Amino acid sequence: AQSVTQLDSQVPVFEEAPVELRCNYSSSVSVYLFWYVQYPNQGLQLLLKYLSGSTLVKGINGFEAEFNKSQTSFHLRKPSVHISDTAEYFCAVSAPQGAQKLVFGQGTRLTINP
Amino acid sequence: EAGVAQSPRYKIIEKRQSVAFWCNPISGHATLYWYQQILGQGPKLLIQFQNNGVVDDSQLPKDRFSAERLKGVDSTLKIQPAKLEDSAVYLCASTSRTSAAEQFFGPGTRLTVL
């Protein structure tokens, strides 16, 4: 069984400051890793994913994440945030085959202050 | 390409009433998922379909929840009778073999049980 822990439920940041959202996972097998973003009253949108290969993954809107197998982490980073990045962010894992269910963390609410 | 469609967007019912949600996945996506997202939590898988067959319904409360995907395209999720704890957002997602493990989410249906 897989599980995901997002270490911060809320992260307040000033505009143009860097941000890191932390995610740790637990699994007895290798995994695929994902970060999704959810804007108010909307569904989830994929930011980025790690399937294999380079451990540094770049996504949309200037976000990137690094897969660290030894620490079982997949932290999300952005060097300079904007007001429009205010949203809920979810880390998720799945088994390493196609069309597998996603197991989500509890979410991190990112609030950008002007 | 049209995204995942869901209806209704909002529903308010009394406890012990019945309710149904509809989902139309992206054209050609063989795999369809229903997730339940309780306020303040990450989405949790209720049921996964591959074409019109059930792949995983281990977390579906079968005494009150049912789902079908009769023609392998659109799907309906039903709750009968509803309980207060069923208040949540119900998200539908779909994927295909060529989606590289990405799931595409609809906007969700927000259910309030009074």
PDB file of C-alpha atoms in Angstrom:
ATOM      1  CA  ALA A   1       0.000   0.000   0.000  1.00  0.00           C
ATOM      2  CA  GLN A   2       1.121   3.544  -0.689  1.00  0.00           C
ATOM      3  CA  SER A   3       0.662   6.690   1.370  1.00  0.00           C
ATOM      4  CA  VAL A   4       1.555  10.353   1.020  1.00  0.00           C
ATOM      5  CA  THR A   5       2.260  12.939   3.689  1.00  0.00           C
ATOM      6  CA  GLN A   6       2.291  16.632   2.923  1.00  0.00           C
ATOM      7  CA  LEU A   7       4.154  18.172   5.788  1.00  0.00           C
ATOM      8  CA  ASP A   8       2.518  21.606   5.733  1.00  0.00           C
ATOM      9  CA  SER A   9      -1.229  22.200   5.631  1.00  0.00           C
ATOM     10  CA  GLN A  10      -0.794  25.922   4.948  1.00  0.00           C
ATOM     11  CA  VAL A  11       2.099  27.941   3.545  1.00  0.00           C
ATOM     12  CA  PRO A  12       1.884  31.762   3.466  1.00  0.00           C
ATOM     13  CA  VAL A  13       4.445  33.481   1.251  1.00  0.00           C
ATOM     14  CA  PHE A  14       5.031  37.007   0.030  1.00  0.00           C
ATOM     15  CA  GLU A  15       4.772  37.696  -3.693  1.00  0.00           C
ATOM     16  CA  GLU A  16       8.038  37.162  -5.624  1.00  0.00           C
ATOM     17  CA  ALA A  17       9.502  35.092  -2.770  1.00  0.00           C
ATOM     18  CA  PRO A  18      10.605  31.473  -3.296  1.00  0.00           C
ATOM     19  CA  VAL A  19       8.469  28.618  -1.992  1.00  0.00           C
ATOM     20  CA  GLU A  20       8.865  24.917  -1.231  1.00  0.00           C
ATOM     21  CA  LEU A  21       5.955  22.565  -0.600  1.00  0.00           C
ATOM     22  CA  ARG A  22       7.053  19.347   1.038  1.00  0.00           C
ATOM     23  CA  CYS A  23       5.879  15.848   0.200  1.00  0.00           C
ATOM     24  CA  ASN A  24       6.996  12.487   1.557  1.00  0.00           C
ATOM     25  CA  TYR A  25       5.672   9.142   0.417  1.00  0.00           C
ATOM     26  CA  SER A  26       5.691   5.558   1.603  1.00  0.00           C
ATOM     27  CA  SER A  27       5.648   2.560  -0.702  1.00  0.00           C
ATOM     28  CA  SER A  28       7.056  -0.957  -0.800  1.00  0.00           C
ATOM     29  CA  VAL A  29       7.478  -0.717  -4.576  1.00  0.00           C
ATOM     30  CA  SER A  30       8.653   1.912  -6.985  1.00  0.00           C
ATOM     31  CA  VAL A  31       6.158   4.654  -7.701  1.00  0.00           C
ATOM     32  CA  TYR A  32       5.104   7.359 -10.086  1.00  0.00           C
ATOM     33  CA  LEU A  33       4.873  10.792  -8.407  1.00  0.00           C
ATOM     34  CA  PHE A  34       2.658  13.750  -9.233  1.00  0.00           C
ATOM     35  CA  TRP A  35       1.845  17.273  -8.148  1.00  0.00           C
ATOM     36  CA  TYR A  36      -1.644  18.606  -8.922  1.00  0.00           C
ATOM     37  CA  VAL A  37      -3.015  22.120  -8.337  1.00  0.00           C
ATOM     38  CA  GLN A  38      -6.631  22.925  -7.497  1.00  0.00           C
ATOM     39  CA  TYR A  39      -7.976  26.445  -7.897  1.00  0.00           C
ATOM     40  CA  PRO A  40     -11.215  27.352  -6.056  1.00  0.00           C
ATOM     41  CA  ASN A  41     -14.280  25.529  -7.378  1.00  0.00           C
ATOM     42  CA  GLN A  42     -12.266  23.739 -10.045  1.00  0.00           C
ATOM     43  CA  GLY A  43     -10.957  20.265 -10.653  1.00  0.00           C
ATOM     44  CA  LEU A  44      -7.338  19.230 -10.367  1.00  0.00           C
ATOM     45  CA  GLN A  45      -4.738  20.210 -12.964  1.00  0.00           C
ATOM     46  CA  LEU A  46      -1.425  18.416 -13.373  1.00  0.00           C
ATOM     47  CA  LEU A  47       1.633  20.568 -12.582  1.00  0.00           C
ATOM     48  CA  LEU A  48       4.300  17.934 -13.148  1.00  0.00           C
ATOM     49  CA  LYS A  49       5.072  14.247 -12.817  1.00  0.00           C
ATOM     50  CA  TYR A  50       7.995  11.902 -12.255  1.00  0.00           C
ATOM     51  CA  LEU A  51       7.840   8.555 -14.025  1.00  0.00           C
ATOM     52  CA  SER A  52      11.524   7.735 -14.516  1.00  0.00           C
ATOM     53  CA  GLY A  53      14.819   9.259 -15.614  1.00  0.00           C
ATOM     54  CA  SER A  54      16.076  12.626 -14.399  1.00  0.00           C
ATOM     55  CA  THR A  55      15.161  13.258 -10.779  1.00  0.00           C
ATOM     56  CA  LEU A  56      14.608  16.980 -11.410  1.00  0.00           C
ATOM     57  CA  VAL A  57      11.287  17.503 -13.094  1.00  0.00           C
ATOM     58  CA  LYS A  58      10.072  20.777 -14.563  1.00  0.00           C
ATOM     59  CA  GLY A  59       6.388  21.550 -14.889  1.00  0.00           C
ATOM     60  CA  ILE A  60       4.001  24.282 -15.874  1.00  0.00           C
ATOM     61  CA  ASN A  61       3.874  27.797 -14.427  1.00  0.00           C
ATOM     62  CA  GLY A  62       7.549  27.745 -13.436  1.00  0.00           C
ATOM     63  CA  PHE A  63       7.253  24.923 -10.900  1.00  0.00           C
ATOM     64  CA  GLU A  64       9.787  22.125 -10.490  1.00  0.00           C
ATOM     65  CA  ALA A  65      10.190  19.144  -8.175  1.00  0.00           C
ATOM     66  CA  GLU A  66      12.999  16.809  -7.232  1.00  0.00           C
ATOM     67  CA  PHE A  67      12.580  13.096  -6.624  1.00  0.00           C
ATOM     68  CA  ASN A  68      14.772  11.853  -3.788  1.00  0.00           C
ATOM     69  CA  LYS A  69      14.515   8.087  -3.498  1.00  0.00           C
ATOM     70  CA  SER A  70      16.670   7.750  -0.379  1.00  0.00           C
ATOM     71  CA  GLN A  71      14.538  10.274   1.506  1.00  0.00           C
ATOM     72  CA  THR A  72      11.292   9.184  -0.200  1.00  0.00           C
ATOM     73  CA  SER A  73      10.502  12.800  -0.946  1.00  0.00           C
ATOM     74  CA  PHE A  74       9.171  14.789  -3.884  1.00  0.00           C
ATOM     75  CA  HIS A  75       9.236  18.450  -2.842  1.00  0.00           C
ATOM     76  CA  LEU A  76       7.748  21.134  -5.086  1.00  0.00           C
ATOM     77  CA  ARG A  77       9.552  24.440  -5.607  1.00  0.00           C
ATOM     78  CA  LYS A  78       9.142  27.744  -7.357  1.00  0.00           C
ATOM     79  CA  PRO A  79      11.816  30.469  -7.264  1.00  0.00           C
ATOM     80  CA  SER A  80       9.373  33.408  -7.398  1.00  0.00           C
ATOM     81  CA  VAL A  81       5.646  33.139  -6.738  1.00  0.00           C
ATOM     82  CA  HIS A  82       2.794  35.284  -8.035  1.00  0.00           C
ATOM     83  CA  ILE A  83      -0.607  36.124  -6.637  1.00  0.00           C
ATOM     84  CA  SER A  84      -2.102  33.773  -9.223  1.00  0.00           C
ATOM     85  CA  ASP A  85      -0.311  30.807  -7.585  1.00  0.00           C
ATOM     86  CA  THR A  86      -2.718  30.982  -4.657  1.00  0.00           C
ATOM     87  CA  ALA A  87      -4.358  27.541  -4.654  1.00  0.00           C
ATOM     88  CA  GLU A  88      -4.404  24.110  -3.033  1.00  0.00           C
ATOM     89  CA  TYR A  89      -1.558  21.792  -4.033  1.00  0.00           C
ATOM     90  CA  PHE A  90      -1.748  18.008  -3.860  1.00  0.00           C
ATOM     91  CA  CYS A  91       1.060  15.485  -4.007  1.00  0.00           C
ATOM     92  CA  ALA A  92       0.070  12.026  -5.243  1.00  0.00           C
ATOM     93  CA  VAL A  93       1.583   8.622  -5.971  1.00  0.00           C
ATOM     94  CA  SER A  94       0.563   5.675  -8.079  1.00  0.00           C
ATOM     95  CA  ALA A  95       1.911   2.254  -8.886  1.00  0.00           C
ATOM     96  CA  PRO A  96       4.377   2.307 -11.800  1.00  0.00           C
ATOM     97  CA  GLN A  97       2.060   1.087 -14.514  1.00  0.00           C
ATOM     98  CA  GLY A  98      -0.454   2.966 -16.608  1.00  0.00           C
ATOM     99  CA  ALA A  99      -4.000   3.789 -15.500  1.00  0.00           C
ATOM    100  CA  GLN A 100      -3.392   3.145 -11.807  1.00  0.00           C
ATOM    101  CA  LYS A 101      -5.307   4.928  -9.064  1.00  0.00           C
ATOM    102  CA  LEU A 102      -3.793   8.003  -7.451  1.00  0.00           C
ATOM    103  CA  VAL A 103      -3.217   8.138  -3.695  1.00  0.00           C
ATOM    104  CA  PHE A 104      -3.235  11.764  -2.586  1.00  0.00           C
ATOM    105  CA  GLY A 105      -1.797  13.663   0.324  1.00  0.00           C
ATOM    106  CA  GLN A 106      -3.935  15.966   2.440  1.00  0.00           C
ATOM    107  CA  GLY A 107      -3.050  19.044   0.439  1.00  0.00           C
ATOM    108  CA  THR A 108      -1.128  22.271   1.107  1.00  0.00           C
ATOM    109  CA  ARG A 109      -2.881  25.603   0.834  1.00  0.00           C
ATOM    110  CA  LEU A 110      -0.489  28.148  -0.667  1.00  0.00           C
ATOM    111  CA  THR A 111      -1.419  31.742   0.064  1.00  0.00           C
ATOM    112  CA  ILE A 112       0.472  34.539  -1.655  1.00  0.00           C
ATOM    113  CA  ASN A 113       0.454  37.884   0.108  1.00  0.00           C
ATOM    114  CA  PRO A 114       1.210  41.127  -1.767  1.00  0.00           C
TER     115      PRO A 114
ATOM    116  CA  GLU B   1     -10.386  18.629 -27.312  1.00  0.00           C
ATOM    117  CA  ALA B   2     -13.172  18.819 -24.743  1.00  0.00           C
ATOM    118  CA  GLY B   3     -12.293  18.037 -21.148  1.00  0.00           C
ATOM    119  CA  VAL B   4     -14.056  15.829 -18.624  1.00  0.00           C
ATOM    120  CA  ALA B   5     -17.641  16.974 -18.135  1.00  0.00           C
ATOM    121  CA  GLN B   6     -19.589  16.575 -14.911  1.00  0.00           C
ATOM    122  CA  SER B   7     -23.106  17.500 -13.846  1.00  0.00           C
ATOM    123  CA  PRO B   8     -24.621  18.874 -11.792  1.00  0.00           C
ATOM    124  CA  ARG B   9     -21.970  21.227 -10.400  1.00  0.00           C
ATOM    125  CA  TYR B  10     -23.801  21.651  -7.100  1.00  0.00           C
ATOM    126  CA  LYS B  11     -26.429  19.612  -5.286  1.00  0.00           C
ATOM    127  CA  ILE B  12     -28.117  20.081  -1.926  1.00  0.00           C
ATOM    128  CA  ILE B  13     -30.244  17.263  -0.492  1.00  0.00           C
ATOM    129  CA  GLU B  14     -31.694  16.130   2.814  1.00  0.00           C
ATOM    130  CA  LYS B  15     -30.222  13.067   4.536  1.00  0.00           C
ATOM    131  CA  ARG B  16     -31.804   9.781   3.475  1.00  0.00           C
ATOM    132  CA  GLN B  17     -32.576  11.181   0.006  1.00  0.00           C
ATOM    133  CA  SER B  18     -31.029   9.811  -3.183  1.00  0.00           C
ATOM    134  CA  VAL B  19     -28.727  11.624  -5.583  1.00  0.00           C
ATOM    135  CA  ALA B  20     -26.955  10.848  -8.862  1.00  0.00           C
ATOM    136  CA  PHE B  21     -23.937  12.390 -10.535  1.00  0.00           C
ATOM    137  CA  TRP B  22     -22.987  12.125 -14.189  1.00  0.00           C
ATOM    138  CA  CYS B  23     -19.567  12.123 -15.843  1.00  0.00           C
ATOM    139  CA  ASN B  24     -18.557  12.177 -19.502  1.00  0.00           C
ATOM    140  CA  PRO B  25     -14.809  11.464 -19.903  1.00  0.00           C
ATOM    141  CA  ILE B  26     -12.503  12.711 -22.621  1.00  0.00           C
ATOM    142  CA  SER B  27     -13.297  10.992 -25.895  1.00  0.00           C
ATOM    143  CA  GLY B  28     -11.337   7.788 -26.310  1.00  0.00           C
ATOM    144  CA  HIS B  29     -10.299   7.464 -22.658  1.00  0.00           C
ATOM    145  CA  ALA B  30     -10.913   3.887 -21.612  1.00  0.00           C
ATOM    146  CA  THR B  31     -10.227   4.372 -17.892  1.00  0.00           C
ATOM    147  CA  LEU B  32     -12.587   6.368 -15.697  1.00  0.00           C
ATOM    148  CA  TYR B  33     -12.292   7.138 -11.982  1.00  0.00           C
ATOM    149  CA  TRP B  34     -14.605   8.557  -9.330  1.00  0.00           C
ATOM    150  CA  TYR B  35     -12.901  10.248  -6.372  1.00  0.00           C
ATOM    151  CA  GLN B  36     -14.463  11.661  -3.199  1.00  0.00           C
ATOM    152  CA  GLN B  37     -12.874  14.819  -1.767  1.00  0.00           C
ATOM    153  CA  ILE B  38     -14.028  15.723   1.724  1.00  0.00           C
ATOM    154  CA  LEU B  39     -13.341  19.313   2.778  1.00  0.00           C
ATOM    155  CA  GLY B  40      -9.757  19.724   3.935  1.00  0.00           C
ATOM    156  CA  GLN B  41      -8.622  16.360   2.590  1.00  0.00           C
ATOM    157  CA  GLY B  42      -7.119  14.978  -0.573  1.00  0.00           C
ATOM    158  CA  PRO B  43      -9.264  13.067  -3.053  1.00  0.00           C
ATOM    159  CA  LYS B  44      -9.867   9.386  -2.319  1.00  0.00           C
ATOM    160  CA  LEU B  45     -10.659   6.814  -4.986  1.00  0.00           C
ATOM    161  CA  LEU B  46     -14.168   5.363  -4.854  1.00  0.00           C
ATOM    162  CA  ILE B  47     -14.204   3.296  -8.044  1.00  0.00           C
ATOM    163  CA  GLN B  48     -12.162   2.738 -11.210  1.00  0.00           C
ATOM    164  CA  PHE B  49     -13.539   1.486 -14.522  1.00  0.00           C
ATOM    165  CA  GLN B  50     -11.656   0.066 -17.481  1.00  0.00           C
ATOM    166  CA  ASN B  51     -14.105   0.400 -20.379  1.00  0.00           C
ATOM    167  CA  ASN B  52     -17.332  -0.862 -18.768  1.00  0.00           C
ATOM    168  CA  GLY B  53     -15.691  -3.200 -16.256  1.00  0.00           C
ATOM    169  CA  VAL B  54     -14.854  -2.418 -12.633  1.00  0.00           C
ATOM    170  CA  VAL B  55     -11.112  -2.533 -11.840  1.00  0.00           C
ATOM    171  CA  ASP B  56     -11.164  -1.343  -8.226  1.00  0.00           C
ATOM    172  CA  ASP B  57     -14.137  -0.606  -5.968  1.00  0.00           C
ATOM    173  CA  SER B  58     -12.526  -1.597  -2.695  1.00  0.00           C
ATOM    174  CA  GLN B  59     -13.234   1.780  -1.069  1.00  0.00           C
ATOM    175  CA  LEU B  60     -16.779   2.210  -2.360  1.00  0.00           C
ATOM    176  CA  PRO B  61     -19.393   1.976   0.456  1.00  0.00           C
ATOM    177  CA  LYS B  62     -21.466  -0.536  -1.425  1.00  0.00           C
ATOM    178  CA  ASP B  63     -24.387  -0.456   0.997  1.00  0.00           C
ATOM    179  CA  ARG B  64     -25.258   3.032  -0.253  1.00  0.00           C
ATOM    180  CA  PHE B  65     -23.047   3.886  -3.242  1.00  0.00           C
ATOM    181  CA  SER B  66     -23.319   2.425  -6.725  1.00  0.00           C
ATOM    182  CA  ALA B  67     -21.743   3.292 -10.051  1.00  0.00           C
ATOM    183  CA  GLU B  68     -22.089   2.141 -13.605  1.00  0.00           C
ATOM    184  CA  ARG B  69     -20.505   2.708 -16.991  1.00  0.00           C
ATOM    185  CA  LEU B  70     -22.776   0.663 -19.191  1.00  0.00           C
ATOM    186  CA  LYS B  71     -21.448   1.512 -22.656  1.00  0.00           C
ATOM    187  CA  GLY B  72     -17.876   2.184 -21.628  1.00  0.00           C
ATOM    188  CA  VAL B  73     -18.233   5.926 -22.134  1.00  0.00           C
ATOM    189  CA  ASP B  74     -20.128   8.069 -19.639  1.00  0.00           C
ATOM    190  CA  SER B  75     -20.708   7.043 -16.041  1.00  0.00           C
ATOM    191  CA  THR B  76     -23.189   7.615 -13.232  1.00  0.00           C
ATOM    192  CA  LEU B  77     -22.468   7.548  -9.502  1.00  0.00           C
ATOM    193  CA  LYS B  78     -25.449   7.168  -7.176  1.00  0.00           C
ATOM    194  CA  ILE B  79     -25.890   7.533  -3.416  1.00  0.00           C
ATOM    195  CA  GLN B  80     -28.968   5.999  -1.809  1.00  0.00           C
ATOM    196  CA  PRO B  81     -29.677   6.909   0.950  1.00  0.00           C
ATOM    197  CA  ALA B  82     -27.344   9.845   1.606  1.00  0.00           C
ATOM    198  CA  LYS B  83     -25.777  10.512   4.997  1.00  0.00           C
ATOM    199  CA  LEU B  84     -24.415  13.749   6.418  1.00  0.00           C
ATOM    200  CA  GLU B  85     -20.851  12.438   6.046  1.00  0.00           C
ATOM    201  CA  ASP B  86     -21.348  12.103   2.277  1.00  0.00           C
ATOM    202  CA  SER B  87     -21.040  15.889   1.951  1.00  0.00           C
ATOM    203  CA  ALA B  88     -18.022  16.278  -0.328  1.00  0.00           C
ATOM    204  CA  VAL B  89     -16.873  17.107  -3.834  1.00  0.00           C
ATOM    205  CA  TYR B  90     -17.150  14.158  -6.211  1.00  0.00           C
ATOM    206  CA  LEU B  91     -14.482  14.273  -8.885  1.00  0.00           C
ATOM    207  CA  CYS B  92     -14.458  12.299 -12.095  1.00  0.00           C
ATOM    208  CA  ALA B  93     -11.206  11.674 -13.950  1.00  0.00           C
ATOM    209  CA  SER B  94     -10.186   9.811 -17.067  1.00  0.00           C
ATOM    210  CA  THR B  95      -7.036   8.590 -18.754  1.00  0.00           C
ATOM    211  CA  SER B  96      -5.864   6.578 -21.707  1.00  0.00           C
ATOM    212  CA  ARG B  97      -2.884   4.371 -22.549  1.00  0.00           C
ATOM    213  CA  THR B  98      -1.269   7.298 -24.350  1.00  0.00           C
ATOM    214  CA  SER B  99      -1.698   9.765 -21.464  1.00  0.00           C
ATOM    215  CA  ALA B 100       1.608   8.743 -19.816  1.00  0.00           C
ATOM    216  CA  ALA B 101      -0.084   8.134 -16.449  1.00  0.00           C
ATOM    217  CA  GLU B 102      -1.724  11.586 -16.352  1.00  0.00           C
ATOM    218  CA  GLN B 103      -5.311  11.660 -15.151  1.00  0.00           C
ATOM    219  CA  PHE B 104      -7.563  14.456 -16.415  1.00  0.00           C
ATOM    220  CA  PHE B 105     -10.101  15.759 -13.906  1.00  0.00           C
ATOM    221  CA  GLY B 106     -13.524  17.271 -14.331  1.00  0.00           C
ATOM    222  CA  PRO B 107     -14.687  20.310 -12.314  1.00  0.00           C
ATOM    223  CA  GLY B 108     -16.444  18.143  -9.729  1.00  0.00           C
ATOM    224  CA  THR B 109     -19.891  18.032  -8.167  1.00  0.00           C
ATOM    225  CA  ARG B 110     -20.201  19.622  -4.737  1.00  0.00           C
ATOM    226  CA  LEU B 111     -22.737  17.690  -2.642  1.00  0.00           C
ATOM    227  CA  THR B 112     -24.194  19.104   0.560  1.00  0.00           C
ATOM    228  CA  VAL B 113     -26.294  16.768   2.709  1.00  0.00           C
ATOM    229  CA  LEU B 114     -28.446  18.544   5.319  1.00  0.00           C
TER     230      LEU B 114
END
